Short mmCIF file of C-alpha atoms and ligand atoms in Angstrom, two decimals:
data_model
loop_
_atom_site.label_atom_id
_atom_site.label_comp_id
_atom_site.label_asym_id
_atom_site.label_seq_id
_atom_site.Cartn_x
_atom_site.Cartn_y
_atom_site.Cartn_z
CA UNK Q 1 0.24 -0.10 0.04
CA UNK Q 2 1.44 3.50 -0.83
CA UNK Q 3 -0.07 6.85 0.19
CA UNK Q 4 -0.13 9.92 -2.21
CA UNK Q 5 -1.02 13.49 -1.31
CA UNK Q 6 -1.63 15.81 -3.36
CA UNK Q 7 -1.53 19.67 -2.22
CA UNK Q 8 -3.94 22.42 -3.18
CA UNK Q 9 -2.11 23.98 -6.07
CA UNK Q 10 -2.03 20.27 -7.50
CA UNK Q 11 -6.18 19.95 -7.23
CA UNK Q 12 -6.87 23.59 -7.76
CA UNK Q 13 -7.83 23.44 -11.92
CA UNK Q 14 -10.18 20.86 -13.24
CA UNK Q 15 -7.18 19.90 -15.85
CA UNK Q 16 -4.71 19.17 -12.37
CA UNK Q 17 -7.51 16.79 -11.15
CA UNK Q 18 -7.35 15.02 -14.69
CA UNK Q 19 -3.56 14.77 -14.57
CA UNK Q 20 -3.69 13.32 -10.64
CA UNK Q 21 -5.81 11.02 -11.90
CA UNK Q 22 -2.86 9.85 -14.33
CA UNK Q 23 -0.69 9.29 -11.69
CA UNK Q 24 -2.39 7.62 -9.42
CA UNK Q 25 -3.69 4.96 -11.98
CA UNK Q 26 0.05 4.59 -13.30
CA UNK Q 27 1.22 1.29 -11.19
CA UNK Q 28 -0.92 -1.39 -9.45
CA UNK Q 29 0.40 -1.09 -5.94
CA UNK Q 30 -2.97 -0.67 -3.79
CA UNK Q 31 -3.40 3.60 -2.73
CA UNK Q 32 -4.51 5.75 -0.49
CA UNK Q 33 -4.81 9.35 -2.14
CA UNK Q 34 -5.14 11.93 0.53
CA UNK Q 35 -6.75 15.58 -1.04
CA UNK Q 36 -6.32 18.68 0.19
CA UNK Q 37 -8.75 22.03 -0.63
CA UNK Q 38 -8.24 23.73 -3.72
CA UNK Q 39 -5.72 26.51 -3.46
CA UNK Q 40 -7.11 29.56 -1.76
CA UNK Q 41 -10.50 27.58 -0.76
CA UNK Q 42 -8.93 27.30 3.39
CA UNK Q 43 -7.86 30.97 3.35
CA UNK Q 44 -11.71 31.84 2.06
CA UNK Q 45 -13.35 29.72 4.52
CA UNK Q 46 -11.18 31.18 7.37
CA UNK Q 47 -11.96 34.83 5.88
CA UNK Q 48 -15.73 33.48 6.10
CA UNK Q 49 -15.33 32.27 9.57
CA UNK Q 50 -13.07 35.33 11.09
CA UNK Q 51 -16.21 37.62 9.76
CA UNK Q 52 -18.97 35.57 11.25
CA UNK Q 53 -16.99 35.84 14.48
CA UNK Q 54 -16.43 39.69 14.23
CA UNK Q 55 -20.82 39.69 13.40
CA UNK Q 56 -20.07 40.91 10.19
CA UNK Q 57 -22.53 38.79 7.83
CA UNK Q 58 -22.75 41.01 4.60
CA UNK Q 59 -18.76 40.10 4.26
CA UNK Q 60 -19.01 36.31 4.87
CA UNK Q 61 -22.43 36.42 2.65
CA UNK Q 62 -20.19 38.00 -0.04
CA UNK Q 63 -17.31 35.73 0.53
CA UNK Q 64 -19.46 32.59 0.63
CA UNK Q 65 -20.98 33.67 -2.98
CA UNK Q 66 -17.73 34.23 -4.35
CA UNK Q 67 -16.54 30.81 -3.14
CA UNK Q 68 -19.72 29.06 -5.13
CA UNK Q 69 -18.96 31.14 -8.29
CA UNK Q 70 -15.90 29.59 -8.02
CA UNK Q 71 -16.91 25.95 -8.04
CA UNK Q 72 -19.60 26.11 -10.22
CA UNK Q 73 -16.90 27.32 -12.97
CA UNK Q 74 -14.69 24.71 -11.82
CA UNK Q 75 -17.48 21.52 -12.17
CA UNK Q 76 -18.60 23.08 -15.54
CA UNK Q 77 -14.84 22.19 -16.79
CA UNK Q 78 -14.34 19.42 -14.73
CA UNK Q 79 -17.28 16.63 -15.86
CA UNK Q 80 -18.32 16.27 -19.20
CA UNK Q 81 -21.94 14.81 -19.28
CA UNK Q 82 -25.07 16.05 -17.68
CA UNK Q 83 -25.59 13.02 -15.31
CA UNK Q 84 -22.03 13.87 -13.66
CA UNK Q 85 -22.76 17.67 -14.03
CA UNK Q 86 -25.69 17.16 -12.06
CA UNK Q 87 -24.12 14.75 -9.16
CA UNK Q 88 -21.19 17.95 -8.97
CA UNK Q 89 -23.89 20.41 -8.94
CA UNK Q 90 -25.67 18.25 -5.79
CA UNK Q 91 -22.29 18.04 -3.81
CA UNK Q 92 -22.22 22.17 -4.30
CA UNK Q 93 -25.46 22.30 -3.34
CA UNK Q 94 -25.07 20.66 0.12
CA UNK Q 95 -21.88 22.01 0.85
CA UNK Q 96 -22.86 25.89 0.09
CA UNK Q 97 -26.04 25.13 1.59
CA UNK Q 98 -24.61 24.11 5.09
CA UNK Q 99 -22.41 27.42 4.58
CA UNK Q 100 -25.53 29.47 3.76
CA UNK Q 101 -26.97 27.69 7.07
CA UNK Q 102 -24.13 28.77 9.56
CA UNK Q 103 -25.02 32.60 8.64
CA UNK Q 104 -27.82 32.24 10.87
CA UNK Q 105 -26.32 30.57 13.32
CA UNK Q 106 -24.31 31.96 16.35
CA UNK Q 107 -20.58 31.78 16.30
CA UNK Q 108 -18.41 29.10 18.00
CA UNK Q 109 -15.23 27.63 17.56
CA UNK Q 110 -16.73 24.02 16.82
CA UNK Q 111 -18.37 26.41 13.90
CA UNK Q 112 -15.36 27.53 12.65
CA UNK Q 113 -13.99 23.71 12.39
CA UNK Q 114 -17.03 22.63 10.88
CA UNK Q 115 -16.45 25.78 8.05
CA UNK Q 116 -12.89 25.14 7.59
CA UNK Q 117 -13.22 21.36 7.20
CA UNK Q 118 -15.68 22.06 3.73
CA UNK Q 119 -13.11 22.56 1.85
CA UNK Q 120 -11.44 19.10 1.85
CA UNK Q 121 -14.90 17.40 1.91
CA UNK Q 122 -15.74 19.31 -1.58
CA UNK Q 123 -12.18 18.83 -2.88
CA UNK Q 124 -12.28 14.50 -2.88
CA UNK Q 125 -16.12 14.44 -3.53
CA UNK Q 126 -15.44 16.78 -6.69
CA UNK Q 127 -12.60 14.51 -7.55
CA UNK Q 128 -14.39 11.38 -7.03
CA UNK Q 129 -17.13 12.33 -9.27
CA UNK Q 130 -14.50 12.61 -11.99
CA UNK Q 131 -13.29 9.28 -11.30
CA UNK Q 132 -16.70 7.65 -11.68
CA UNK Q 133 -17.06 9.70 -15.33
CA UNK Q 134 -13.83 8.48 -16.01
CA UNK Q 135 -14.80 5.05 -14.75
CA UNK Q 136 -12.02 4.59 -12.41
CA UNK Q 137 -12.92 2.58 -9.34
CA UNK Q 138 -12.26 3.86 -6.30
CA UNK Q 139 -13.75 4.30 -2.73
CA UNK Q 140 -14.29 7.17 -0.92
CA UNK Q 141 -13.52 7.35 2.55
CA UNK Q 142 -14.71 9.90 4.98
CA UNK Q 143 -11.64 11.02 6.94
CA UNK Q 144 -13.91 12.07 9.51
CA UNK Q 145 -14.66 7.89 10.07
CA UNK Q 146 -11.19 7.44 11.37
CA UNK Q 147 -8.55 10.32 11.83
CA UNK Q 148 -8.81 11.51 15.59
CA UNK Q 149 -7.02 13.59 17.91
CA UNK Q 150 -6.67 13.56 21.83
CA UNK Q 151 -7.75 16.17 24.26
CA UNK Q 152 -3.98 17.64 23.59
CA UNK Q 153 -4.78 18.01 20.03
CA UNK Q 154 -2.04 14.84 19.17
CA UNK Q 155 -3.16 12.34 16.65
CA UNK Q 156 -4.31 8.61 18.16
CA UNK Q 157 -2.42 6.41 16.06
CA UNK Q 158 -3.53 3.20 17.38
CA UNK Q 159 -7.26 4.66 17.02
CA UNK Q 160 -6.30 5.53 13.43
CA UNK Q 161 -4.89 2.11 12.93
CA UNK Q 162 -7.54 0.18 13.89
CA UNK Q 163 -10.38 2.17 12.42
CA UNK Q 164 -8.97 2.53 9.13
CA UNK Q 165 -7.76 -1.16 9.29
CA UNK Q 166 -11.86 -1.91 9.61
CA UNK Q 167 -12.63 0.68 6.52
CA UNK Q 168 -10.44 -0.86 4.34
CA UNK Q 169 -11.42 -4.53 5.34
CA UNK Q 170 -15.04 -4.02 4.67
CA UNK Q 171 -13.83 -3.14 1.07
CA UNK Q 172 -11.45 -5.97 0.12
CA UNK Q 173 -10.77 -6.37 -3.52
CA UNK Q 174 -10.78 -2.22 -3.61
CA UNK Q 175 -7.36 -0.79 -4.53
CA UNK Q 176 -7.93 2.99 -4.73
CA UNK Q 177 -9.27 4.99 -1.56
CA UNK Q 178 -9.51 8.73 -2.13
CA UNK Q 179 -9.70 10.68 1.78
CA UNK Q 180 -9.71 14.01 2.93
CA UNK Q 181 -6.38 15.33 4.18
CA UNK Q 182 -6.35 17.99 7.38
CA UNK Q 183 -9.48 17.42 8.92
CA UNK Q 184 -10.02 14.94 12.10
CA UNK Q 185 -12.33 14.20 14.95
CA UNK Q 186 -11.40 15.90 18.38
CA UNK Q 187 -11.60 14.21 22.05
CA UNK Q 188 -14.92 15.56 22.35
CA UNK Q 189 -16.12 14.03 19.09
CA UNK Q 190 -16.23 17.55 17.11
CA UNK Q 191 -15.03 18.25 13.82
CA UNK Q 192 -11.55 19.21 13.79
CA UNK Q 193 -8.32 20.07 11.96
CA UNK Q 194 -4.61 19.22 12.25
CA UNK Q 195 -3.72 22.96 11.47
CA UNK Q 196 -2.83 24.64 8.69
CA UNK Q 197 -1.02 22.79 6.05
CA UNK Q 198 -2.03 19.55 8.15
CA UNK Q 199 -2.68 17.30 4.99
CA UNK Q 200 0.68 16.16 5.14
CA UNK Q 201 0.38 15.20 8.48
CA UNK Q 202 -3.03 13.34 7.63
CA UNK Q 203 -1.11 11.36 4.79
CA UNK Q 204 1.77 10.62 6.72
CA UNK Q 205 -0.42 9.19 9.55
CA UNK Q 206 -2.60 7.56 7.16
CA UNK Q 207 0.83 6.07 6.34
CA UNK Q 208 1.92 4.92 9.55
CA UNK Q 209 -1.83 3.36 10.11
CA UNK Q 210 -1.41 1.11 6.96
CA UNK Q 211 2.60 0.30 7.23
CA UNK Q 212 2.52 2.09 3.78
CA UNK Q 213 5.54 1.33 1.30
CA UNK Q 214 6.53 4.97 1.14
CA UNK Q 215 4.28 8.14 1.77
CA UNK Q 216 4.32 10.66 -1.52
CA UNK Q 217 3.60 14.26 -1.03
CA UNK Q 218 2.94 16.02 -4.32
CA UNK Q 219 3.07 19.56 -4.63
CA UNK Q 220 4.10 22.25 -6.94
CA UNK Q 221 7.90 22.03 -6.69
CA UNK Q 222 10.38 19.71 -7.50
CA UNK Q 223 10.64 18.59 -3.53
CA UNK Q 224 12.65 20.48 -0.67
CA UNK Q 225 14.99 23.54 -2.12
CA UNK Q 226 18.39 24.51 0.15
CA UNK Q 227 16.38 28.12 0.81
CA UNK Q 228 13.00 29.50 0.60
CA UNK Q 229 12.18 29.63 -3.07
CA UNK Q 230 9.70 32.58 -2.43
CA UNK Q 231 12.55 34.77 -1.40
CA UNK Q 232 16.04 33.37 -2.36
CA UNK Q 233 16.59 33.42 -6.40
CA UNK Q 234 18.36 30.17 -7.68
CA UNK Q 235 17.72 27.81 -4.91
CA UNK Q 236 18.04 24.18 -5.56
CA UNK Q 237 16.29 20.56 -5.24
CA UNK Q 238 18.01 18.63 -2.70
CA UNK Q 239 17.99 14.98 -3.60
CA UNK Q 240 18.12 13.33 -0.49
CA UNK Q 241 17.53 14.11 3.35
CA UNK Q 242 17.40 11.92 6.08
CA UNK Q 243 14.37 12.37 8.63
CA UNK Q 244 16.78 14.92 11.05
CA UNK Q 245 17.12 16.90 8.85
CA UNK Q 246 13.62 17.45 6.87
CA UNK Q 247 12.10 17.43 10.29
CA UNK Q 248 14.16 20.54 11.60
CA UNK Q 249 13.49 22.11 8.32
CA UNK Q 250 9.72 21.26 8.52
CA UNK Q 251 9.68 22.77 12.17
CA UNK Q 252 11.91 25.93 11.41
CA UNK Q 253 9.44 26.55 8.28
CA UNK Q 254 10.22 25.32 5.10
CA UNK Q 255 6.54 25.93 3.84
CA UNK Q 256 6.61 22.57 1.79
CA UNK Q 257 6.13 20.48 4.56
CA UNK Q 258 3.77 20.36 7.97
CA UNK Q 259 5.76 20.48 10.97
CA UNK Q 260 4.71 17.42 12.29
CA UNK Q 261 4.67 15.50 9.09
CA UNK Q 262 7.66 13.61 9.57
CA UNK Q 263 7.94 12.01 13.01
CA UNK Q 264 5.27 9.12 11.75
CA UNK Q 265 7.97 8.60 9.12
CA UNK Q 266 10.57 8.35 11.29
CA UNK Q 267 8.72 6.05 14.47
CA UNK Q 268 7.31 3.93 11.95
CA UNK Q 269 10.24 3.62 9.37
CA UNK Q 270 8.91 4.37 6.19
CA UNK Q 271 10.13 6.61 3.30
CA UNK Q 272 8.60 9.86 2.44
CA UNK Q 273 9.20 11.36 -1.27
CA UNK Q 274 8.36 15.37 -2.36
CA UNK Q 275 7.47 14.72 -5.96
CA UNK Q 276 6.18 17.58 -8.35
CA UNK Q 277 2.76 17.19 -9.81
CA UNK Q 278 3.85 19.84 -12.86
CA UNK Q 279 6.78 17.84 -13.42
CA UNK Q 280 6.08 14.11 -12.49
CA UNK Q 281 9.29 12.75 -13.86
CA UNK Q 282 11.33 15.15 -11.80
CA UNK Q 283 13.70 13.41 -8.75
CA UNK Q 284 12.14 15.18 -6.09
CA UNK Q 285 13.32 14.66 -2.48
CA UNK Q 286 13.70 11.31 -0.94
CA UNK Q 287 13.35 11.52 2.84
CA UNK Q 288 14.45 8.47 5.02
CA UNK Q 289 16.31 7.41 7.64
CA UNK Q 290 20.29 8.22 7.04
CA UNK Q 291 21.78 11.23 5.42
CA UNK Q 292 23.71 10.69 2.36
CA UNK Q 293 26.25 13.53 2.97
CA UNK Q 294 27.56 15.80 6.15
CA UNK Q 295 27.33 19.48 5.73
CA UNK Q 296 24.96 22.02 5.17
CA UNK Q 297 22.05 20.94 3.07
CA UNK Q 298 19.26 24.26 3.69
CA UNK Q 299 18.13 27.38 4.83
CA UNK Q 300 14.46 27.79 6.44
CA UNK Q 301 12.66 30.63 8.45
CA UNK Q 302 9.90 30.72 10.98
CA UNK Q 303 8.28 34.14 11.57
CA UNK Q 304 5.92 35.05 14.32
CA UNK Q 305 8.36 34.37 16.87
CA UNK Q 306 8.23 35.94 20.33
CA UNK Q 307 11.51 36.38 22.22
CA UNK Q 308 11.14 36.69 26.43
CA UNK Q 309 14.14 38.02 28.25
CA UNK Q 310 14.16 36.86 32.21
CA UNK Q 311 17.18 39.41 33.77
CA UNK Q 312 17.31 38.12 37.34
CA UNK Q 313 20.63 38.99 39.20
CA UNK Q 314 19.35 37.41 42.00
CA UNK Q 315 17.99 33.96 41.01
CA UNK Q 316 19.54 33.04 38.04
CA UNK Q 317 22.55 30.84 39.47
CA UNK Q 318 20.02 29.07 42.22
CA UNK Q 319 18.93 25.81 41.90
CA UNK Q 320 15.75 25.02 40.00
CA UNK Q 321 15.20 28.11 38.74
CA UNK Q 322 14.93 27.00 35.32
CA UNK Q 323 12.92 24.54 36.07
CA UNK Q 324 10.43 27.16 38.07
CA UNK Q 325 10.41 29.16 34.32
CA UNK Q 326 10.10 26.00 32.32
CA UNK Q 327 7.02 25.45 34.40
CA UNK Q 328 5.26 28.25 33.75
CA UNK Q 329 5.34 27.41 29.95
CA UNK Q 330 4.25 24.28 30.74
CA UNK Q 331 1.24 25.57 32.53
CA UNK Q 332 0.26 27.41 29.52
CA UNK Q 333 1.03 24.48 27.14
CA UNK Q 334 3.26 26.90 25.16
CA UNK Q 335 6.34 24.86 23.61
CA UNK Q 336 9.51 27.00 23.78
CA UNK Q 337 11.94 26.96 20.64
CA UNK Q 338 15.06 28.25 21.24
CA UNK Q 339 16.84 28.89 24.56
CA UNK Q 340 20.20 30.77 25.85
CA UNK Q 341 21.19 31.84 29.00
CA UNK Q 342 23.78 33.92 30.38
CA UNK Q 343 24.90 34.49 34.49
CA UNK Q 344 21.73 37.14 34.57
CA UNK Q 345 19.40 36.23 32.21
CA UNK Q 346 17.89 33.86 29.91
CA UNK Q 347 16.34 34.29 26.60
CA UNK Q 348 13.98 32.28 25.11
CA UNK Q 349 11.70 31.82 22.02
CA UNK Q 350 7.56 31.16 21.62
CA UNK Q 351 5.72 30.88 18.26
CA UNK Q 352 2.07 30.72 19.87
CA UNK Q 353 1.57 33.45 22.07
CA UNK Q 354 -2.15 32.94 23.19
CA UNK Q 355 -1.16 32.86 26.76
CA UNK Q 356 1.49 35.80 26.75
CA UNK Q 357 -0.20 37.67 29.09
CA UNK Q 358 -0.36 35.25 31.56
CA UNK Q 359 3.06 33.89 31.00
CA UNK Q 360 4.58 37.25 31.41
CA UNK Q 361 2.78 38.06 34.50
CA UNK Q 362 3.94 34.66 36.37
CA UNK Q 363 7.68 35.41 34.83
CA UNK Q 364 7.59 38.82 36.16
CA UNK Q 365 7.73 37.20 40.03
CA UNK Q 366 10.95 35.56 38.97
CA UNK Q 367 12.73 38.92 37.47
CA UNK Q 368 12.15 41.78 35.32
CA UNK Q 369 10.88 40.26 31.42
CA UNK Q 370 11.20 42.23 28.52
CA UNK Q 371 9.54 40.87 25.27
CA UNK Q 372 10.10 41.15 21.47
CA UNK Q 373 7.24 40.22 19.14
CA UNK Q 374 7.71 39.70 15.71
CA UNK Q 375 11.04 37.59 15.34
CA UNK Q 376 12.36 34.85 12.77
CA UNK Q 377 14.31 31.85 13.50
CA UNK Q 378 16.74 31.34 10.70
CA UNK Q 379 17.72 27.41 11.01
CA UNK Q 380 20.91 26.66 8.78
CA UNK Q 381 20.18 22.45 8.64
CA UNK Q 382 22.26 19.97 7.64
CA UNK Q 383 23.93 16.52 8.88
CA UNK Q 384 26.72 16.85 11.76
CA UNK Q 385 26.81 20.32 10.81
CA UNK Q 386 28.39 21.35 14.44
CA UNK Q 387 31.40 19.71 12.93
CA UNK Q 388 31.54 21.49 9.63
CA UNK Q 389 34.91 23.69 9.47
CA UNK Q 390 34.36 27.05 9.61
CA UNK Q 391 30.74 26.90 9.38
CA UNK Q 392 30.27 29.70 12.25
CA UNK Q 393 32.52 31.80 10.97
CA UNK Q 394 30.97 31.81 7.45
CA UNK Q 395 27.42 32.05 8.98
CA UNK Q 396 28.68 35.60 10.83
CA UNK Q 397 30.74 36.71 8.10
CA UNK Q 398 27.44 36.35 5.92
CA UNK Q 399 25.62 38.56 8.38
CA UNK Q 400 27.51 41.59 9.58
CA UNK Q 401 24.74 44.13 8.46
CA UNK Q 402 22.00 42.02 10.39
CA UNK Q 403 21.42 42.69 14.40
CA UNK Q 404 21.58 38.90 15.34
CA UNK Q 405 19.21 38.79 18.83
CA UNK Q 406 20.24 34.83 19.75
CA UNK Q 407 22.02 31.92 18.40
CA UNK Q 408 21.78 28.47 19.56
CA UNK Q 409 23.97 26.00 17.97
CA UNK Q 410 25.10 22.54 19.67
CA UNK Q 411 21.58 21.65 20.68
CA UNK Q 412 21.31 19.28 17.73
CA UNK Q 413 24.05 18.38 15.51
CA UNK Q 414 22.20 19.28 12.55
CA UNK Q 415 20.78 22.76 13.44
CA UNK Q 416 22.51 26.50 13.90
CA UNK Q 417 19.67 28.37 14.43
CA UNK Q 418 19.58 32.30 14.77
CA UNK Q 419 16.82 35.15 15.77
CA UNK Q 420 16.47 38.16 14.21
CA UNK Q 421 13.77 40.82 13.67
CA UNK Q 422 11.24 39.52 11.04
CA UNK Q 423 11.86 42.58 9.10
CA UNK Q 424 15.40 41.60 8.25
CA UNK Q 425 14.43 37.90 7.21
CA UNK Q 426 14.55 38.24 3.85
CA UNK Q 427 18.05 39.85 3.57
CA UNK Q 428 19.28 37.29 6.13
CA UNK Q 429 18.03 34.36 3.45
CA UNK Q 430 19.64 35.56 0.79
CA UNK Q 431 22.93 36.38 2.70
CA UNK Q 432 23.12 33.25 4.15
CA UNK Q 433 22.58 31.73 0.82
CA UNK Q 434 25.47 34.04 -0.71
CA UNK Q 435 27.62 32.74 2.06
CA UNK Q 436 27.23 29.16 2.00
CA UNK Q 437 25.74 27.90 -1.16
CA UNK Q 438 27.49 30.41 -4.06
P1 LIG G 1 0.78 22.12 -1.02
O1 LIG G 1 -0.05 22.89 -1.48
O2 LIG G 1 0.85 21.47 -2.11
O3 LIG G 1 0.76 22.09 0.54
P2 LIG G 1 2.70 24.50 -0.45
O4 LIG G 1 2.08 25.30 -0.58
O5 LIG G 1 1.90 23.87 1.39
O6 LIG G 1 1.84 23.15 -1.45
O7 LIG G 1 4.17 23.91 0.03
C1 LIG G 1 4.77 24.43 -1.42
C2 LIG G 1 5.49 25.71 -1.27
O8 LIG G 1 6.71 25.57 -0.36
C3 LIG G 1 6.11 25.54 -2.57
O9 LIG G 1 5.43 25.97 -3.80
C4 LIG G 1 7.39 26.71 -2.17
O10 LIG G 1 6.80 28.12 -2.69
C5 LIG G 1 6.92 26.87 -0.78
N1 LIG G 1 8.56 26.62 -0.05
C6 LIG G 1 8.91 27.30 1.08
N2 LIG G 1 10.11 26.64 1.36
C7 LIG G 1 10.79 25.81 0.77
C8 LIG G 1 11.62 25.03 0.40
N3 LIG G 1 12.72 25.13 0.88
N4 LIG G 1 11.49 24.16 -0.35
C9 LIG G 1 10.58 23.95 -1.30
N5 LIG G 1 9.48 24.77 -1.35
C10 LIG G 1 9.20 25.46 -0.19
N1 LIG G 2 -6.43 23.06 3.24
C1 LIG G 2 -5.40 22.95 4.15
C2 LIG G 2 -4.85 24.54 4.42
O1 LIG G 2 -4.95 24.88 3.63
C3 LIG G 2 -4.37 22.00 4.23
C4 LIG G 2 -3.88 21.69 3.26
O2 LIG G 2 -3.25 22.37 2.31
O3 LIG G 2 -2.79 20.93 3.80
O4 LIG G 2 -3.94 24.83 5.33
MG1 LIG G 3 1.25 22.41 2.20
#
C-alpha cells in the first residue's frame, strides 16, 4: 500500500485533477490518495469564519457567494456529461447550503472547525465524481470516520490504525481509496483539523497506520529546496534528506512540509518522497533514515516568533530556577523553540503567543521581563553541521549587517538557529545563501 497526497495547487484546476487521475493509476500498487482543499479555499473559509466571529454577516455572505461561483465554474470544466455535472451540482448544493445556514447560527469555535472542513470535503467529492465519469474504480473514505486527535490535539495513532484497518477490510478487493487531508475529530467527537498545511500530516499518519511502502507528497515544486524559493533566487532542489534534517527544516519553517509530518515516518520507518505534480518525472526529494552526506543542506525561516528575556541577577544561579521558568510555559501549554542563558538572564522564544500576557505576569515574579515580537528564527540545517569547519565563521561573516538577537548551536548536531527581527528575514536568507551556497 502506498499513500499519495496532493496539495492545494495540485487539485486547484480541473486539468490538474485529470493529471492526478493519471498519476494514481500509473502502477498497480494499492493506494490511499489524500487530497487538500483547492488552493485558496481554506484561506477563503478562514475569512468567512473570521467575518462571522466579528458579526460581519454581509462580508461572510459575499465571500460564500464568491467561493460558490468559483466552484460552479470549476465543475463545468471538470466533467463532460450531464449526469456527472448534476452529481457535482448536488455536492456543491449540499456544502454551500450548509455555509448559508451557518450565517444564521451563532458563532462558536466548533462551528469554525466545521466551516474549515468544507474545503477537503468538496475537493475529494468532486474528484470522486471525476473518477466515476472516467470509470476508475475507487472508494471515497470519510477521514472523519477514522482520523482523530486527543484532548491535547495529538493524533491517536493506534485508534486511527484500528479504524482505518476496519474500513479497508470492509472494501476488500478495492485498491484505490480517496480521502481528505487536514480534517479529523477531536476528543469531544467534534470536527477539528490538524492545523494549516495539515494534509501532509494526515498523509504521514495514514501511511503509519497502514504500514505504507512510501508516503508521497505531491506539490508544485521539485522537492525541498536549499532555501525558501519565494524569497531567494536560484535555490536548488535537494535529492536526499534524512528524517532528522527534514524534520528540522519542516519545524523551522520550510512551508513545503507540515512541521509534524516527519515524525510518523521516522517512528514507523517508511520513506517520504516530495514530488512535483507539474513535473512528475523530476527526482524530487527522498527522505529516509540516514543522511547521504555531511555539511549544510538547507536554510529555512519561521516567522511570528516572540522572544522573552528574563533578567534576574538574584536567582539565576540558584538551583531549580530554570525549572520554575519552564513550569510557567508548561502550565500554559506553550512550547519553547530556542533558549540561551547567561549569568544574569535567560532568553527564550515561543511561536504561540495565545497566553503571552498570563506567562509574562507569572514570570515577573522571577525578575524583569522584556519581550520582542515579530522575530524570525533562521535555521541552517544539515547532517553533523556542528562539525563542519568554519561554518560559524561563514555564518557570521555573511551576517555582518544583520543584528542577531540569539544564537543556538550544539542543541542538535544538525542545526544552527539564529533569531533576528522579522523585517531582516529576507535579507538574512539571501545573505546566508550567498555565503553558504554560492
Ligand atoms: P501544497 O498546497 O501542495 O501543500 P505548499 O504551498 O504547502 O503546497 O508547499 C509548497 C510551497 O512551499 C512551494 O510552492 C514553495 O513556494 C514553498 N516553500 C517554502 N520553502 C520551501 C523549500 N525550502 N523548498 C521547497 N518549497 C518551499
Ligand atoms: N487545506 C488546508 C490548508 O490550506 C490543509 C492543507 O492544505 O494541507 O491549510
Ligand atoms: Mg502544504
